[in-house]
C-alpha atoms as one frame of an Amber mdcrd trajectory, in Angstrom:
protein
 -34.790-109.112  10.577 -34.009-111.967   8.138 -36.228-114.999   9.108 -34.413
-118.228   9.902 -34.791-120.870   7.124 -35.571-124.246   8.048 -35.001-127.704
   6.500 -37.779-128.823   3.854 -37.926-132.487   3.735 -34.853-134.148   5.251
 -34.932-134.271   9.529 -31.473-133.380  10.907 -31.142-136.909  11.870 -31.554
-137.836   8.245 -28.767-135.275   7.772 -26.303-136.721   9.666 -26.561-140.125
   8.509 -26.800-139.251   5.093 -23.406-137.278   5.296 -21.561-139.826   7.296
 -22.701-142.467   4.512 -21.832-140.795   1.676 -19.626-137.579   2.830 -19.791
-134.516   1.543 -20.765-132.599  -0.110 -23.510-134.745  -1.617 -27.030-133.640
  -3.073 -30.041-135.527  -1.660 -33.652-135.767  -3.547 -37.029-136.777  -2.661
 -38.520-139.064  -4.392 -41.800-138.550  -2.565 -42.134-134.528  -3.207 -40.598
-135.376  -6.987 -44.031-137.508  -7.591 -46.228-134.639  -5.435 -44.657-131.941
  -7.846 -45.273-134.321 -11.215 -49.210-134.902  -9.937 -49.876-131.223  -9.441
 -48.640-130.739 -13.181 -50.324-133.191 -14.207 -53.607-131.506 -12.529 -52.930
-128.310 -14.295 -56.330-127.053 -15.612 -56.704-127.356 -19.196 -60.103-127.422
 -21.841 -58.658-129.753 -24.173 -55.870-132.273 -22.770 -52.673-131.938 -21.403
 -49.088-133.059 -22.395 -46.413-131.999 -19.379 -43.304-132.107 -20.779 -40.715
-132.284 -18.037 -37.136-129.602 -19.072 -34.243-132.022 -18.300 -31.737-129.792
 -17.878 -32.848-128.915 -15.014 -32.003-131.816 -13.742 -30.905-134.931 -16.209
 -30.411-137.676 -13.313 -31.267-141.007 -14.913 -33.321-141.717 -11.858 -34.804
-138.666 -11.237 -36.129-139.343 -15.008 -37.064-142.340 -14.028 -39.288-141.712
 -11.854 -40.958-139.205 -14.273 -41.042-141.590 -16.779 -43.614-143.339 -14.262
 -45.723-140.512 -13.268 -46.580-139.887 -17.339 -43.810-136.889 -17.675 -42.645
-136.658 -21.184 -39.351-134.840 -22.314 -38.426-131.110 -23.379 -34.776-131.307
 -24.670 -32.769-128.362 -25.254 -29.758-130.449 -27.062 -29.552-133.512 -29.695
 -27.224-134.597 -26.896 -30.363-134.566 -24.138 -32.975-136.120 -26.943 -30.154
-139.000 -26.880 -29.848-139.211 -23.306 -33.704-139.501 -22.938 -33.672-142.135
 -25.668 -31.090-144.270 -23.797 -32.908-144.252 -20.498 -35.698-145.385 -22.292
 -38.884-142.809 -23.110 -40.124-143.295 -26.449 -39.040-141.254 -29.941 -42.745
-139.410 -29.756 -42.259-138.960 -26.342 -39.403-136.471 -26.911 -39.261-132.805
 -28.391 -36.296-131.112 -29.360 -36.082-127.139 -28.523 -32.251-126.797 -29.278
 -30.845-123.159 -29.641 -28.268-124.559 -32.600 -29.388-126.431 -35.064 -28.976
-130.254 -34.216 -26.177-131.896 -36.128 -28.010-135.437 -35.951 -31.367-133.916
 -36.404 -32.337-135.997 -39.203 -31.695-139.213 -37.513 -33.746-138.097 -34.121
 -36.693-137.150 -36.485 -36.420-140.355 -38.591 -36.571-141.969 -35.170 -39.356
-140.191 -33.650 -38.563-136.969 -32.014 -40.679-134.051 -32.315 -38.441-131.521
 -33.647 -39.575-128.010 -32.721 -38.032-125.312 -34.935 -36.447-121.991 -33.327
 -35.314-120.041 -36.101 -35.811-119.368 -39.445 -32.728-121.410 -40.330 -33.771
-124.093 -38.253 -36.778-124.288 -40.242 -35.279-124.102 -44.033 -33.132-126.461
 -42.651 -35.824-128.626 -41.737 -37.822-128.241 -44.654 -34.461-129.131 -46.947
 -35.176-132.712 -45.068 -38.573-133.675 -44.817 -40.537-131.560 -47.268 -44.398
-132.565 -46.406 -43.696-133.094 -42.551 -45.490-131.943 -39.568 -43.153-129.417
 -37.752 -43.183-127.323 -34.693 -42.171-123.976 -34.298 -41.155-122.240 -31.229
 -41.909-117.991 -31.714 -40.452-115.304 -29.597 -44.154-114.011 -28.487 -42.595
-109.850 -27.695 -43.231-110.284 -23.858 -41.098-111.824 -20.659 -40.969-112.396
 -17.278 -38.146-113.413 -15.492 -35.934-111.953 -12.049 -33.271-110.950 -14.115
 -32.978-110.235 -17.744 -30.339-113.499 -17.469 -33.533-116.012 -16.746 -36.053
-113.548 -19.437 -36.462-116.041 -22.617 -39.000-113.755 -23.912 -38.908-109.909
 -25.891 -36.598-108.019 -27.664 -33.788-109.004 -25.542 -34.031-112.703 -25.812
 -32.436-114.620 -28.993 -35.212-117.655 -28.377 -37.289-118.579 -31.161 -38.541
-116.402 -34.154 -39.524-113.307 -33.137 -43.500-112.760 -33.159 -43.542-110.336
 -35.984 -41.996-112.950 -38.409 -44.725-115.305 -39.157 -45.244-114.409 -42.440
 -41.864-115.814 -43.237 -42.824-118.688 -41.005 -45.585-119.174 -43.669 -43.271
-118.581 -46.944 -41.462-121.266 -45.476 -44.084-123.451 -44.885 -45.680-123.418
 -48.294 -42.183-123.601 -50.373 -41.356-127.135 -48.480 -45.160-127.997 -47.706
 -44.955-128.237 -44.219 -47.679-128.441 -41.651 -47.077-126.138 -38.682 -49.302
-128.667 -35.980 -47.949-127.001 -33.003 -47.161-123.470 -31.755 -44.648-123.168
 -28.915 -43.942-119.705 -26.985 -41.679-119.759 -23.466 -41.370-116.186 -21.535
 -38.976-116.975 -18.927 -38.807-117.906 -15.241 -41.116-114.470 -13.872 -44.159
-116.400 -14.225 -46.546-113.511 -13.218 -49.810-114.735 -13.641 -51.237-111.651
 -15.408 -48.079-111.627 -18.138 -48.733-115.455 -18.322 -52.582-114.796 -19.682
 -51.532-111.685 -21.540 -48.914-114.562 -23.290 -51.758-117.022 -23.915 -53.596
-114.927 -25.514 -50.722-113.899 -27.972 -49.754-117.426 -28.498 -53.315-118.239
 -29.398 -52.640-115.672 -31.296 -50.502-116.862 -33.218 -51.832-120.558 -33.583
 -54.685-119.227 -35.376 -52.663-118.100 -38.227 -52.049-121.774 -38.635 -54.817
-124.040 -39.443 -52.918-127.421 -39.155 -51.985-126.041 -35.333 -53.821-128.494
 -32.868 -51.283-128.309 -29.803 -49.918-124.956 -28.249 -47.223-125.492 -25.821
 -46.488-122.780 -23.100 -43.266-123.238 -21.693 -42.377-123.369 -18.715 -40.294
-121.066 -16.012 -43.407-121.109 -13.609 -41.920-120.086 -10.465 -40.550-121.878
  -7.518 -39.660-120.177  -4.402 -36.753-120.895  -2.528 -36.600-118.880   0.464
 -39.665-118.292   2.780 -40.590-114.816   1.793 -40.477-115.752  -1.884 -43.936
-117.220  -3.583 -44.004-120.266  -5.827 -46.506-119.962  -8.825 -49.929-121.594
  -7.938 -50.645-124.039 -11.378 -54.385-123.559 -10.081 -55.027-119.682  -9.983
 -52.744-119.301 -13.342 -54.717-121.799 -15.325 -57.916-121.954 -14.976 -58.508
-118.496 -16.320 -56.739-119.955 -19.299 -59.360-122.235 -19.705 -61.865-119.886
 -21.237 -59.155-118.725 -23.731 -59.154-122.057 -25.175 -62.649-122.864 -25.325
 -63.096-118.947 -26.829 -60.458-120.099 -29.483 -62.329-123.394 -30.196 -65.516
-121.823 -30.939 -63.889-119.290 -33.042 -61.418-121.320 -34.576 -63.213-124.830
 -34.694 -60.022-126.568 -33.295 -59.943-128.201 -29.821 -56.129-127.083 -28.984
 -54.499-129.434 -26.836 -52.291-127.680 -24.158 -48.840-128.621 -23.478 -46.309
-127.079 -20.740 -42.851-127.521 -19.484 -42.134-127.040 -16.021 -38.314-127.962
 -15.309 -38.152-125.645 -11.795 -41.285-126.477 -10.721 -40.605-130.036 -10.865
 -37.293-130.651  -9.062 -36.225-126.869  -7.070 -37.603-127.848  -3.398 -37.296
-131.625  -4.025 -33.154-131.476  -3.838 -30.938-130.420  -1.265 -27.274-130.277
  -0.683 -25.451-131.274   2.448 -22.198-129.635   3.013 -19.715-129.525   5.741
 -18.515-126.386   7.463 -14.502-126.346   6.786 -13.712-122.948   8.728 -14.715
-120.046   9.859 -12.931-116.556   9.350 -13.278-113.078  10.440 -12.074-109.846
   8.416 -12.595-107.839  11.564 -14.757-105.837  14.240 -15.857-103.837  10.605
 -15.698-106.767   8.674 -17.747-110.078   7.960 -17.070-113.561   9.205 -16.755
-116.007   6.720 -18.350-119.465   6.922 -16.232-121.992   4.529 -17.726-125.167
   4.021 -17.189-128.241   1.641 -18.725-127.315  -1.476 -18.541-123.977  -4.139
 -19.793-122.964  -7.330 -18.476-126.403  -8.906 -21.379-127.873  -7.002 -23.811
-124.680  -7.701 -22.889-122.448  -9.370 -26.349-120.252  -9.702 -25.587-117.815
  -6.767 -22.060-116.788  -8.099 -24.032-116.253 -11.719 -27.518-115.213 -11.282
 -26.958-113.979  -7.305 -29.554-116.474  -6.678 -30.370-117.173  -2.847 -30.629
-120.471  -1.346 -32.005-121.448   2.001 -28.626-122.308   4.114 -29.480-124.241
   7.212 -27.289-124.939  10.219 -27.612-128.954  11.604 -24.818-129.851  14.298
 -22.956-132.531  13.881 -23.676-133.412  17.160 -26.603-132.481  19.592 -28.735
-129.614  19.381 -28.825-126.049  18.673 -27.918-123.498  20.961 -30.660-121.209
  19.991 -28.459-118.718  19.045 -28.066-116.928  15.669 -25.657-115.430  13.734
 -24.979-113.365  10.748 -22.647-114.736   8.164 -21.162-114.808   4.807 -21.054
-118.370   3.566 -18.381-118.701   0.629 -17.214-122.007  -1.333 -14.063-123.618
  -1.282 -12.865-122.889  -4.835 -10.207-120.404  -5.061 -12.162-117.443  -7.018
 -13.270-114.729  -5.294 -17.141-114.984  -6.902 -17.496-118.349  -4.945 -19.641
-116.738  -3.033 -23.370-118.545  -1.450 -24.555-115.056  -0.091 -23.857-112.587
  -2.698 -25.489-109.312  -3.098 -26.685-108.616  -6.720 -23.956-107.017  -8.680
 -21.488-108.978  -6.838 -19.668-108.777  -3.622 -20.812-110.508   0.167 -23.786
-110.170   1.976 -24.301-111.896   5.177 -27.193-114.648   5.897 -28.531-114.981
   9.398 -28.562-118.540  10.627 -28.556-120.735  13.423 -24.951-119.991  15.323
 -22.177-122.606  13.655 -19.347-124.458  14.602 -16.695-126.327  12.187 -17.580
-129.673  11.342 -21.072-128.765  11.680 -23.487-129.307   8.151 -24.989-126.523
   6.412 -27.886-128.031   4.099 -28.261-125.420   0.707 -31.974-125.918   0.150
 -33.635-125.084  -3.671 -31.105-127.258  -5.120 -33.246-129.777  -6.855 -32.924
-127.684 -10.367 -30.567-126.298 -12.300 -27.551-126.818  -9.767 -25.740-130.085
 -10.319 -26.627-129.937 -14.080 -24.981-126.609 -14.426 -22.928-126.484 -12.066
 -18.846-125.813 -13.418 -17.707-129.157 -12.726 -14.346-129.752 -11.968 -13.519
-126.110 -11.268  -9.855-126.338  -9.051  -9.901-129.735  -9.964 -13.319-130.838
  -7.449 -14.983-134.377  -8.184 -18.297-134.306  -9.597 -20.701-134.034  -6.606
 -22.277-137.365  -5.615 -26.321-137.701  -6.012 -28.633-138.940  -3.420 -32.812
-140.425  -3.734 -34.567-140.218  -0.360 -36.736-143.467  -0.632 -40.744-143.811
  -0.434 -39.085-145.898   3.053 -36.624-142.972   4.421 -33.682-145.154   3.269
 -30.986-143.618   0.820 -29.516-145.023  -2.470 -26.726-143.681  -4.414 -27.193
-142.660  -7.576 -24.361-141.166  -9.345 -21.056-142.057  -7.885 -18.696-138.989
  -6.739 -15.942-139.112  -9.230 -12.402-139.757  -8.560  -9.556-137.981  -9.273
  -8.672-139.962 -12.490 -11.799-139.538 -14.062 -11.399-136.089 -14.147  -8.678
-135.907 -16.736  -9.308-139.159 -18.409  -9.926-137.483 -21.701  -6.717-135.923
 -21.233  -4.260-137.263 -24.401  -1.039-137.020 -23.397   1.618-135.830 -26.649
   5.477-135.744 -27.476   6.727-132.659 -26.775
């Protein structure tokens, strides 16, 4: 039997109020578990210093950057676009890298200004080189292993197009010496698996690989440590993958002669469990006696779109609008309201529903999708039928709420729209 999921920071008081003062749907953070989750980064056990480098797109909110600004977070950008975004809300050129799949249009004028510019391919490199022959330059390498639930969230091995692949370094180093560039830091990412033992194994490699360059003094790790969602799902414990880590480091010191600093860049870890969304149940439909029945509510994948792509699960949690539970549960199939049949929020993988057992619901009720802190209203496909962009939400230190991001209105949405003769 599926166990009942239950809320993980708001009350269902702080539910209601929050949806009759903003509506919904509307996603609602913590700022209180967002600083927890940036301390026990921080904390991650390390022989030689520690940079934590906090993956925006996981969740770009001015605020929610903000407050990582404040904690000591720096940034991991995966666009020119992002490095921008994190210069306008203020962190500092040096405190930015750039990890961007294509090779940045303005790259010259982030790097003149600051940013750490961390190569990803060969091209990226030459391209680099071309530029700023003599520079310090960081290059992100494809180490030959991953981890991840699905080959879709694997950023590591043969299968993944993310940085140079391992067995390339030699051209790395042709590279290198044609443009004179000093390779100071190695960067590997395997994906969102996490496994501790793979994560060692991947250390190892990566120190690997930083000893073939003696102007390396940083290695940076990645990220994807992680996070579970639903109850019967474990969340990566920074503690018991690290510390055996440790004596990798010093082991490469003494051999070596260079104190690596560490770096990481946790994006999941950060944000998953900190964000919620609170939705409204719209209807409720049966296909039959043999069938399912369909809860509808407020919200689809223009809001989050990560079980419709990845068949991700969420925790979905009843609140009434109004009194108490009954104590009785249900089994359901909770869809969105766009109009595609994939808007589905309990989908089995491969596709196609799968019911959810819950507390018994009622229309008008609120269903709050838990493990929505990350990678929802960044990627979410806005706009999809036409739907506003979702409002935002911080939960106070004080349990009051502030807005921050409007919900958009219906003329924003096709602003950019340029009308012609025709």
């Amino acid at each position: 039997m599926q166990s009942i999921e239950k809320l993980k920071f708001l009350t269902e008081s702080q539910v209601r109020t929050v949806a009759q003062q903003f509506g919904t749907p509307v996603f609602v953070y913590s700022r209180e578990k967002i600083e927890k989750s940036c301390e026990t980064a921080l904390a991650f056990p390390n022989a030689y210093g520690l940079t934590v480098r906090y993956a925006m797109k996981a969740n770009p909110n001015r605020t929610i950057l903000e407050i990582m600004k404040r904690k000591g977070i720096q940034i991991d950008a995966s666009s020119e676009y992002e490095a921008r975004r994190a210069l306008f809300y203020g962190f500092k050129p040096e405190e930015i890298m750039l990890t961007s799949q294509e090779l940045a249009k303005g790259m010259k004028e982030l790097v003149e200004k600051g940013v750490i510019f961390n190569a990803c391919s060969l091209r990226q490199l030459e391209a680099f080189g071309k530029i700023f022959p003599g520079k310090e330059v960081s290059v992100r390498f494809n180490p030959g292993l991953g981890s991840g639930h699905t080959k879709k969230t694997d950023v590591g091995g043969k299968t993944s197009s993310f940085g140079v692949w391992h067995e390339d370094i030699e051209k790395i180093k042709e590279i290198a010496k044609k443009y004179d560039l000093k390779i100071f830091k190695v960067h590997t990412h395997i994906g969102s698996g996490s496994d501790p033992a793979v994560w060692k194994v991947v250390a190892q490699v990566s120190l690997d690989i930083a000893a073939q360059f003696p102007d390396c003094r940083i290695l940076n790790l990645g990220g994807g440590f992680k996070v579970g969602r639903m109850e019967d799902e474990k969340t990566t414990d920074f503690q018991t993958i690290g510390k055996p880590v440790i004596s990798l480091f010093e082991e490469f010191a003494k051999k070596n002669g260079t104190k690596l600093k560490m770096e990481i860049e946790p994006g999941s870890f950060l944000m998953v469990n900190n964000g919620a969304i609170v939705t409204t149940i719209d209807d409720i439909v049966s296909t039959g006696e043999n069938g399912y029945k369909f809860v509808k509510v407020d919200a689809g994948m223009d809001v989050n779109t990560r079980p419709s792509l990845y068949a991700a699960k969420h925790p979905l949690v009843v609140v009434p609008k109004e009194g108490t539970h009954s104590g009785k549960t249900e089994d359901y199939v909770f869809v969105g309201h766009c109009c595609e049949s994939g808007d589905l929020f309990t989908q089995a993988e491969g596709g196609g529903p799968i019911t959810r057992t819950t507390g018994e619901a009622a229309i008008g009720d609120y269903i709050v999708m838990e493990g929505a802190g990350a990678y929802c209203s960044s990627m979410s496909v806005k706009n999809y039928n036409s739907f506003p962009e979702t409002a935002e939400v911080l939960l106070g230190l004080d349990g009051s709420f502030q807005l921050i991001r409007k919900r958009q209105n219906l003329e924003q949405i096709f602003q950019n729209e340029v009308p012609v003769s025709l």
